[in-house]
Short mmCIF file of C-alpha atoms and ligand atoms in Angstrom, two decimals:
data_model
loop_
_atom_site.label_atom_id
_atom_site.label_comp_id
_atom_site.label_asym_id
_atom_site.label_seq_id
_atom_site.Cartn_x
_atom_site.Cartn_y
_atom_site.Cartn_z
CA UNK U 12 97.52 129.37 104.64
CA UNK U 13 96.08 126.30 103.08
CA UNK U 14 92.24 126.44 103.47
CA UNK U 15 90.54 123.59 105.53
CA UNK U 16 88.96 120.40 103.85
CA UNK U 17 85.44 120.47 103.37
CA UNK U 18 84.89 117.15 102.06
CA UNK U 19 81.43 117.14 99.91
CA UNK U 20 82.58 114.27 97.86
CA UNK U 21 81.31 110.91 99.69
CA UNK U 22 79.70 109.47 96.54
CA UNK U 23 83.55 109.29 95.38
CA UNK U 24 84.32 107.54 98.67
CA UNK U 25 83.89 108.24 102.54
CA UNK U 26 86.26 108.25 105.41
CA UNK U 27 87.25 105.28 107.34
CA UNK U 28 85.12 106.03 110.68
CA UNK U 29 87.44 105.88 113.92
CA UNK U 30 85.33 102.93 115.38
CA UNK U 31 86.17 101.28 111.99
CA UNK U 32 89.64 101.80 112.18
CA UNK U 33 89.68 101.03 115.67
CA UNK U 34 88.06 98.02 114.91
CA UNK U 35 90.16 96.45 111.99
CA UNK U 36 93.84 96.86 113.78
CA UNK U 37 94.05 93.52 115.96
CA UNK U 38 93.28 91.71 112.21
CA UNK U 39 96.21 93.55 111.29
CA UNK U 40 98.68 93.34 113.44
CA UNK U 41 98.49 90.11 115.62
CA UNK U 42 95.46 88.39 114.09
CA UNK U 43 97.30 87.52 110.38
CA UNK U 44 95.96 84.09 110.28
CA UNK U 45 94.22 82.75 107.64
CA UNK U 46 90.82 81.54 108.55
CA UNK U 47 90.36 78.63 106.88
CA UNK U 48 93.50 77.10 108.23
CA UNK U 49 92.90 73.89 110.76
CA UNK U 50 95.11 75.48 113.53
CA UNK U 51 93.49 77.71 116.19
CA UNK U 52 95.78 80.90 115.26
CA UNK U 53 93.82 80.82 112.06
CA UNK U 54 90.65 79.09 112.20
CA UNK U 55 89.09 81.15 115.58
CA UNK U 56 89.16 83.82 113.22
CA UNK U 57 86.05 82.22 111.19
CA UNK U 58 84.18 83.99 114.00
CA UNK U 59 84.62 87.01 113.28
CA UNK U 60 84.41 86.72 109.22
CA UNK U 61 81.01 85.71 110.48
CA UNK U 62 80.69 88.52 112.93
CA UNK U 63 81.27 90.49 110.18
CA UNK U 64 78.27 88.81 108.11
CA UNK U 65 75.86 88.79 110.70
CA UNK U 66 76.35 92.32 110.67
CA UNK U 67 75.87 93.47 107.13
CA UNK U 68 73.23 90.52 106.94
CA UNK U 69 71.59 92.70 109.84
CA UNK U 70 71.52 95.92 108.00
CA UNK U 71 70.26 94.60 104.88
CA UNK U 72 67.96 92.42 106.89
CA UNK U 73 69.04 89.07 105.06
CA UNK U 74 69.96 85.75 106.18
CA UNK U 75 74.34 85.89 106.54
CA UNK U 76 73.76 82.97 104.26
CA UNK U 77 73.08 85.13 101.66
CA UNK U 78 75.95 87.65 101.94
CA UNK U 79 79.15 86.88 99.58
CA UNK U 80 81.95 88.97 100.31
CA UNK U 81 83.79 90.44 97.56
CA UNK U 82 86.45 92.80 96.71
CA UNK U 83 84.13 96.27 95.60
CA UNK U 84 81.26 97.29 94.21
CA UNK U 85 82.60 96.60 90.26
CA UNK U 86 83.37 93.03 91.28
CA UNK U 87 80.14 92.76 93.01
CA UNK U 88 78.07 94.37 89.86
CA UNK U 89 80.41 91.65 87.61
CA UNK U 90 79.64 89.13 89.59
CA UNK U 91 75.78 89.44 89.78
CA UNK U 92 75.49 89.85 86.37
CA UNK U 93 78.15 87.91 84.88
CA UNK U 94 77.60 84.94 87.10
CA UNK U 95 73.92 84.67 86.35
CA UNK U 96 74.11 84.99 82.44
CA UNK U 97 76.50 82.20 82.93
CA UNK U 98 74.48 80.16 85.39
CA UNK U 99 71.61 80.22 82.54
CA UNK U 100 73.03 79.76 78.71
CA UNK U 101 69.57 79.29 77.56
CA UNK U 102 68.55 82.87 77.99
CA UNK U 103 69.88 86.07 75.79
CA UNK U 104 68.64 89.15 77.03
CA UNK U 105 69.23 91.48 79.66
CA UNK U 106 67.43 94.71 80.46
CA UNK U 107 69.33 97.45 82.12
CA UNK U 108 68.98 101.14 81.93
CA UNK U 109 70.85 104.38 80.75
CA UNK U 110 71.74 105.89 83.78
CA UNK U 111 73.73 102.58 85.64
CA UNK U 112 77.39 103.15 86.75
CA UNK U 113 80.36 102.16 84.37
CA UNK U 114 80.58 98.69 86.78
CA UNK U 115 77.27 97.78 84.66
CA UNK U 116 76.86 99.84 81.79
CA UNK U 117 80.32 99.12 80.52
CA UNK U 118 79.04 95.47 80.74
CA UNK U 119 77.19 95.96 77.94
CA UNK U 120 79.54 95.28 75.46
CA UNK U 121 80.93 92.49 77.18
CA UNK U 122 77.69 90.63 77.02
CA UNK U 123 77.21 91.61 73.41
CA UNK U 124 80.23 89.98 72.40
CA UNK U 125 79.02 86.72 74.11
CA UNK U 126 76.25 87.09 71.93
CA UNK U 127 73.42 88.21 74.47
CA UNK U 128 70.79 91.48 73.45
CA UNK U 129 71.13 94.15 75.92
CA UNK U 130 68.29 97.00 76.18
CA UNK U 131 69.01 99.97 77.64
CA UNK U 132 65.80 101.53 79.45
CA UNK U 133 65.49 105.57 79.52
CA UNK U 134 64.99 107.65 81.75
CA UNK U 135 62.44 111.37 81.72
CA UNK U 136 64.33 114.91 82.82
CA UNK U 137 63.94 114.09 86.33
CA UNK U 138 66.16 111.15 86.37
CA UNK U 139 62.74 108.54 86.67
CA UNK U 140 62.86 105.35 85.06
CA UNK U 141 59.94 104.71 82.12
CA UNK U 142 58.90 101.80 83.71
CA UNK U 143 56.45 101.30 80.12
CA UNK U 144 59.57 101.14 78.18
CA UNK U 145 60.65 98.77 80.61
CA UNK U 146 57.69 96.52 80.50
CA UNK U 147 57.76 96.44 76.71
CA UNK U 148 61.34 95.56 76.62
CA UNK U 149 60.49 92.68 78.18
CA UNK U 150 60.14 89.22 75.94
CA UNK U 151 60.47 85.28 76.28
CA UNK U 152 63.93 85.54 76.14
CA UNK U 153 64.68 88.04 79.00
CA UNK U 154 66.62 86.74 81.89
CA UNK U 155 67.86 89.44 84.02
CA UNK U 156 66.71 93.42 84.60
CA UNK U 157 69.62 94.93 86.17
CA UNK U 158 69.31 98.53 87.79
CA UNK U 159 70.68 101.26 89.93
CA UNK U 160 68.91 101.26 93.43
CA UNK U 161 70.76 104.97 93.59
CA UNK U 162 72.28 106.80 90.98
CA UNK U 163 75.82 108.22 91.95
CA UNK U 164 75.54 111.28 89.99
CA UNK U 165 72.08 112.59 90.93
CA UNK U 166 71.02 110.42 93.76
CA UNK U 167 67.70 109.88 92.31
CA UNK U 168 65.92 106.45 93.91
CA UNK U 169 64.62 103.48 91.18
CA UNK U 170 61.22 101.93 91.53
CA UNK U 171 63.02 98.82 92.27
CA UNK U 172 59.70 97.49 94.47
CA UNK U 173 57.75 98.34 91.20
CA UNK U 174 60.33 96.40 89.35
CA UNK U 175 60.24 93.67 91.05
CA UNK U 176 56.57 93.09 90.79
CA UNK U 177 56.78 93.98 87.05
CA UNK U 178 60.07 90.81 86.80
CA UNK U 179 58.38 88.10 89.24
CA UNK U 180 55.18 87.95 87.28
CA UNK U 181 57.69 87.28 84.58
CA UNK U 182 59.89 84.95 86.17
CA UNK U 183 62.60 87.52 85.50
CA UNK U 184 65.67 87.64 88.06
CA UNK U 185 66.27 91.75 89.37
CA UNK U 186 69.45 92.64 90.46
CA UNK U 187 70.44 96.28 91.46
CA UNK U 188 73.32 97.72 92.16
CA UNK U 189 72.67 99.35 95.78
CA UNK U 190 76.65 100.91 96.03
CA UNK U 191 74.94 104.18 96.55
CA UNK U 192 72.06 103.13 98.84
CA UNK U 193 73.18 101.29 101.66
CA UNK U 194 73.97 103.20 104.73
CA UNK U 195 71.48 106.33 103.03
CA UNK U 196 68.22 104.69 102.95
CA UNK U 197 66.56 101.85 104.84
CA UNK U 198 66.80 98.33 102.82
CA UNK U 199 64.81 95.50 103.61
CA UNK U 200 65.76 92.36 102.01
CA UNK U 201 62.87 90.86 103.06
CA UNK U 202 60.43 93.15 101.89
CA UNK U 203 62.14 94.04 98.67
CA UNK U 204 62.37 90.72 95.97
CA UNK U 205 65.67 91.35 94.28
CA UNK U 206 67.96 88.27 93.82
CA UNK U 207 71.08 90.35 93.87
CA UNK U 208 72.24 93.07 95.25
CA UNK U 209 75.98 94.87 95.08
CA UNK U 210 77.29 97.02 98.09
CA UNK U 211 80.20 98.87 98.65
CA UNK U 212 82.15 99.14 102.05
CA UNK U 213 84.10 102.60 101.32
CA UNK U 214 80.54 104.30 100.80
CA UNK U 215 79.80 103.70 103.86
CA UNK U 216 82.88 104.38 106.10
CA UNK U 217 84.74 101.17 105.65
CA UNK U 218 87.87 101.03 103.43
CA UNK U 219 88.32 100.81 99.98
CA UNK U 220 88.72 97.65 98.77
CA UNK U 221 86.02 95.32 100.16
CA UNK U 222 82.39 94.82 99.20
CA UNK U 223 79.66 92.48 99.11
CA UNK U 224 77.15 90.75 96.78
CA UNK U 225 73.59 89.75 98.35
CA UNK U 226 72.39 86.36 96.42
CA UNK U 227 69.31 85.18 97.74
CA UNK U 228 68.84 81.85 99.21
CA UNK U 229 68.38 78.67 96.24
CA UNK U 230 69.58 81.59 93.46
CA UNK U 231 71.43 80.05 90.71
CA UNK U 232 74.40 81.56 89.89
CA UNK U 233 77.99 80.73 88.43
CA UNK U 234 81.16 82.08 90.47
CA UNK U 235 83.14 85.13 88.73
CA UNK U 236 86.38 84.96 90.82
CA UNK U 237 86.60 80.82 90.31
CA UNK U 238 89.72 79.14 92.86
CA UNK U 239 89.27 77.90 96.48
CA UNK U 240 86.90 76.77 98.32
CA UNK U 241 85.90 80.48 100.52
CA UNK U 242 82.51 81.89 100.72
CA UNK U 243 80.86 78.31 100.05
CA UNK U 244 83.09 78.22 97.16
CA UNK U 245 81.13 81.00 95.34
CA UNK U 246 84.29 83.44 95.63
CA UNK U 247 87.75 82.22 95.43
CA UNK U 248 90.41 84.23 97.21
CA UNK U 249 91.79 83.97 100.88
CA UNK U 250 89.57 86.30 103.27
CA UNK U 251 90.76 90.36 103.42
CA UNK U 252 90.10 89.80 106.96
CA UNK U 253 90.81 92.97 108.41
CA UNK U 254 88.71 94.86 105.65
CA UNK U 255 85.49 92.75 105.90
CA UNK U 256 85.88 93.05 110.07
CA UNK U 257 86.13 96.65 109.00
CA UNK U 258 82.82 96.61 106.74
CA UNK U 259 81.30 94.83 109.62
CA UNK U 260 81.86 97.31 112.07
CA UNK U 261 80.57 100.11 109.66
CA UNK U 262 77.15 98.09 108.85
CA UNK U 263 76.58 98.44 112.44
CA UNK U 264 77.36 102.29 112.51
CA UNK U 265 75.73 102.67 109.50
CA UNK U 266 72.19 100.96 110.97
CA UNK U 267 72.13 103.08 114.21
CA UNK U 268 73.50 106.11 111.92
CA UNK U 269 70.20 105.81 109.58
CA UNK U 270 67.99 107.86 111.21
CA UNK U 271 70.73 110.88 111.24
CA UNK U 272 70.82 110.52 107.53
CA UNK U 273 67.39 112.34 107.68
CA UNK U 274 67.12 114.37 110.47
CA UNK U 275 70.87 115.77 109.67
CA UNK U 276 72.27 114.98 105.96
CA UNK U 277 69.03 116.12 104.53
CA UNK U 278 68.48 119.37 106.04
CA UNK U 279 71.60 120.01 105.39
CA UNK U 280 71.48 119.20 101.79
CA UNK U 281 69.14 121.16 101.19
CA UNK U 282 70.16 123.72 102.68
CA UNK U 283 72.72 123.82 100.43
CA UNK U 284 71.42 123.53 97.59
CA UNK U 285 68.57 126.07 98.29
CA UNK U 286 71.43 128.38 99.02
CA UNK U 287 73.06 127.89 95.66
CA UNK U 288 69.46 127.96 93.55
CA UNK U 289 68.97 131.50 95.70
CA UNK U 290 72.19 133.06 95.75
CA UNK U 291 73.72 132.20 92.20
CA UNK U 292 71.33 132.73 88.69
CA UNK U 293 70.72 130.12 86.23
CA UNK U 294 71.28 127.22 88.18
CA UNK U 295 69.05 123.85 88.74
CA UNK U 296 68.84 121.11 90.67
CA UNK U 297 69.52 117.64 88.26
CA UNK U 298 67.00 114.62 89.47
CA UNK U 299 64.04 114.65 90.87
CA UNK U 300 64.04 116.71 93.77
CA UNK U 301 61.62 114.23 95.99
CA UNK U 302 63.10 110.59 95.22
CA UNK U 303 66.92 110.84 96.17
CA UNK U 304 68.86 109.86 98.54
CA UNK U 305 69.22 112.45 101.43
CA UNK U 306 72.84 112.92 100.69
CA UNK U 307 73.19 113.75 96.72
CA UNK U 308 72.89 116.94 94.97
CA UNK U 309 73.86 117.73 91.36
CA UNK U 310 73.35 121.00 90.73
CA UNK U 311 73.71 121.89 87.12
CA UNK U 312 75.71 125.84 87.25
CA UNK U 313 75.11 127.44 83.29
CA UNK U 314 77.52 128.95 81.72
CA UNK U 315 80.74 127.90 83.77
CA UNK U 316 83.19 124.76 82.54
CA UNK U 317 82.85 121.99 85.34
CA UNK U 318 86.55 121.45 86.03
CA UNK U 319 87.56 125.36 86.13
CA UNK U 320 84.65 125.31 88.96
CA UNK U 321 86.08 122.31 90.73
CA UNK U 322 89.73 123.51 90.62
CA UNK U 323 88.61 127.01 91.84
CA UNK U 324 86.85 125.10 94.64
CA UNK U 325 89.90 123.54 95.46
CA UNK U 326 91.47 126.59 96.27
CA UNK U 327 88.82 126.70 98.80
CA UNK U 328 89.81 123.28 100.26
CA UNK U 329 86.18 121.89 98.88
CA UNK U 330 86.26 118.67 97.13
CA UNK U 331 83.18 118.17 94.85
CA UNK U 332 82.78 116.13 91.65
CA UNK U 333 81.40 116.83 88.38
CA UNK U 334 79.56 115.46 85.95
CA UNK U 335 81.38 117.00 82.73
CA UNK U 336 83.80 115.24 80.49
CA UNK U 337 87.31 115.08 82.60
CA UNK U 338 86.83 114.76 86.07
CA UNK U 339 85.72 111.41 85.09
CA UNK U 340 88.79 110.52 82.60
CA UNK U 341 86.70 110.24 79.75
CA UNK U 342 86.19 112.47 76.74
CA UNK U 343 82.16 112.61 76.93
CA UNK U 344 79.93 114.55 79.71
CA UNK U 345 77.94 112.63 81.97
CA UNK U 346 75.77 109.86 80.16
CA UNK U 347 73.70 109.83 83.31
CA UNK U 348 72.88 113.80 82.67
CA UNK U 349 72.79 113.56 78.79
CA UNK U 350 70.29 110.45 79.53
CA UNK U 351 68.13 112.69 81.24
CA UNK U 352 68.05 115.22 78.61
CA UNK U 353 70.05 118.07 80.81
CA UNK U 354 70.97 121.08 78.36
CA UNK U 355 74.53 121.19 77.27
CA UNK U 356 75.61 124.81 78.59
CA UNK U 357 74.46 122.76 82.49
CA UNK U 358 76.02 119.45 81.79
CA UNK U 359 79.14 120.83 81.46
CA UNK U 360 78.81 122.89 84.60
CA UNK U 361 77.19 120.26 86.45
CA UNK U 362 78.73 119.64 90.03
CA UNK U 363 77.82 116.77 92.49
CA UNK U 364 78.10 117.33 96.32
CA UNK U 365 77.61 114.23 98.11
CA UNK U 366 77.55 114.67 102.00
CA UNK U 367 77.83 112.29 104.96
CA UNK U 368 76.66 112.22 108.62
CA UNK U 369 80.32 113.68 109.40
CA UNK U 370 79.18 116.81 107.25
CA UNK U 371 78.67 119.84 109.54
CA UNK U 372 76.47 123.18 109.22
CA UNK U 373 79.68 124.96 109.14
CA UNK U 374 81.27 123.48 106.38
CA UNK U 375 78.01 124.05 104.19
CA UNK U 376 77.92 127.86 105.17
CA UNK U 377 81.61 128.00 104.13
CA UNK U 378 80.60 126.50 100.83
CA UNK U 379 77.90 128.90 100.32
CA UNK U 380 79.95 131.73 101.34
CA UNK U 381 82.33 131.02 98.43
CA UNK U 382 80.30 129.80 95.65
CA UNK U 383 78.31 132.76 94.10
CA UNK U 384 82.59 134.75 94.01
CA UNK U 385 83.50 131.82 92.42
CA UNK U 386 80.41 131.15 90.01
CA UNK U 387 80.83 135.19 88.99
CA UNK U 388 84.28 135.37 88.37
CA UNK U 389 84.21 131.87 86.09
CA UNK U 390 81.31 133.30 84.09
CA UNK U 391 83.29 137.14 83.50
CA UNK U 392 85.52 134.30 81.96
CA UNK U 393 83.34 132.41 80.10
CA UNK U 394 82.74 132.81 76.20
CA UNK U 395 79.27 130.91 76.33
CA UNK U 396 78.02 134.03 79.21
CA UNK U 397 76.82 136.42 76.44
CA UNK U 398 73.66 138.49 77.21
CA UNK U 399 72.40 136.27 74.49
CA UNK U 400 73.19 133.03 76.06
CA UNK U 401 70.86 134.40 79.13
CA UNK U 402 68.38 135.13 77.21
CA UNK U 403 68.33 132.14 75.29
CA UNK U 404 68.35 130.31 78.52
CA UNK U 405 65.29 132.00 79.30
CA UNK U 406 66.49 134.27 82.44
N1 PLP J 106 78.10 101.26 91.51
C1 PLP J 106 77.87 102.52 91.88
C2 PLP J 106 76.48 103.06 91.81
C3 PLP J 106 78.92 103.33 92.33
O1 PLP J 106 78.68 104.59 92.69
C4 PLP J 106 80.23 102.77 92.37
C5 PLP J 106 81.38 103.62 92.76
O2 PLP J 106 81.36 104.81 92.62
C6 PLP J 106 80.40 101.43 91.99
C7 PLP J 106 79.32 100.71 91.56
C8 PLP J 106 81.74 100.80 92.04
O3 PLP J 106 82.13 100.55 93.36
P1 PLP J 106 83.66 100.30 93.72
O4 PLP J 106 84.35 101.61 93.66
O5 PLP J 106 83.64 99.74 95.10
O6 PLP J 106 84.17 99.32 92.73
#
């Protein structure tokens, strides 16, 4: 009998919420208009694009104004950073950090090419941000600081307030890349000074395929999808109507859902994870256990090889991620967990559970039910789980 789906992988992506669904149908089935067409079939449908803005402008307490909607979180991350290099030719640095998701990091290169200097900033063994190496980074030249609000792998939270302060006294622009925030944590737009800020809707229980780019009011900055005349002519492309009505809906969910991401996804995070730490030896929790989103936990496993864990999860019907070299398709282990100086016999056991609001108590007592059989029997396997290797560790 095929086991039942515990799904502890919403960092990956989350499931379309019912109300969502529900919600996005009409736009598909009757409502195919295009909005910006002069006939009424098409053009009452502006109001609920805007619907849909007011909405996420809501949750991110913004003005809709200020809300761009774009394909996904990569498009959003090229856009913000792309579009503001290009907006100002007379500046040639950027300051990021080691830790950001491929979207930025692998923009690196990219802006090298076009001749800019990019500084990566480091990070300590907790996952923090050394906001001193940050600070002197900094020169006359420096246009941008771009940086993870929440890191996908570990969850751990950036000083983004503190950055801010550190960037305006500078007349530096801050973007971050919030894919793994919204929905988990309150934002406040109005409280926190970034000038950019990337979202995701299928993190928070909207479908793949849409996103959104914050750009505050008067900000500067050159379009990255260049054609018609949508979103004030700052992204080309005819609406994905049904998907931003969709994104709407889940902002909405997602703002009266906050609270529950608390009082329910952290307790049972943790309960998780203290589970794991008790019931299985020479594990550790990666990232600081205090700043994180109430959702994340990578919990580095010794001695076991990430995707023989994952795959004898699977048998299980638990979907997880990991942080080691092919779960990701590429041939290095997590830069995020190398970054933060992680030991290599953890890195490459290092699995990410990433709950939502639809996780239950159940499913997480199922999980720790199986994990210390399957931790054991991967380790009787495992070359590196010598008596030697334990004591080396420390144990
Ligand atoms: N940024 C972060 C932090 C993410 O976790 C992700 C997706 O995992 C992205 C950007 C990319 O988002 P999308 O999959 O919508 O392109």
């Amino acid at each position: 009998m095929k086991p039942e789906l515990i799904y502890l992988d919403n960092n990956a992506t989350t499931r379309v919420a019912p109300e969502v669904l529900e919600e996005m149908l009409p736009f598909l089935r009757d409502s195919y208009g295009n909005p910006s067409s002069m006939y009424s079939f098409g053009g009452r449908l502006q109001k609920d694009l805007e619907l849909a803005r007011e909405r996420v402008a809501d949750l991110l307490n913004c003005s809709p104004v200020e809300v761009v909607f774009t394909s996904c979180g990569t498009e959003s991350d090229n856009f913000a950073i792309r579009g503001l290099v290009d907006a100002y030719p007379e500046k040639g640095h950027v300051i990021t950090t080691k830790v950001e998701h491929p979207a930025v990091k692998n923009l690196g290169p990219y802006l090298r090419k076009k001749g800019l200097r990019v500084t990566e900033i480091g990070v300590d063994r907790r996952g923090n941000l050394d906001l001193e190496e940050l600070k002197a980074a900094i020169d006359g030249d420096t246009l941008l600081i771009s940086v993870i609000y929440a890191n996908n792998e570990t969850g751990v939270l950036s000083p983004v307030q503190e950055i801010c302060e550190i960037a305006r006294e500078r007349g530096i622009f801050v973007h971050t890349d919030a894919v793994q925030g919204v929905g988990k944590v309150p934002l406040d737009l109005a409280r926190l000074p970034v000038d950019l800020l990337s979202f995701s809707g299928h993190k928070f229980h909207a479908p793949k395929g849409v996103g959104g780019l914050f750009v505050r009011r008067g900000l500067k900055i050159r379009p990255f999808l260049i054609g018609g005349h949508q979103e004030r002519s700052r992204r080309g492309g005819t609406e994905n109507l049904a998907s931003i009505v969709g994104m709407g809906k889940a902002a909405g969910l997602a703002r009266s859902r906050l609270p529950m991401e608390e009082s329910m996804v952290r307790p049972l995070r943790d309960k998780l994870e203290q589970g794991i730490l008790s019931s299985i030896p020479h594990t550790e929790v990666n990232g600081d256990p205090e700043r994180r989103v109430p959702n994340t936990s990578n919990v580095g496993i010794h001695f076991v090889e990430g995707e023989a864990l994952l795959l004898a999860m699977d048998k299980h019907g638990i979907c997880a991620s990991t942080g080691s070299a092919c779960a990701s398709g590429s041939l290095q282990p997590s830069h995020v967990l190398r970054a933060m100086g992680v030991p290599f016999t953890s890195i490459h056991g290092s699995v990410r559970f990433s709950l939502s609001t639809y996780t239950t108590e159940k499913e997480i007592d199922a999980v720790l039910e199986a994990m210390p059989g399957i931790v054991n029997r991967l380790r009787d396997l495992s070359p590196f789980h010598s008596m030697e290797d334990v004591q080396a560790f420390g144990a």
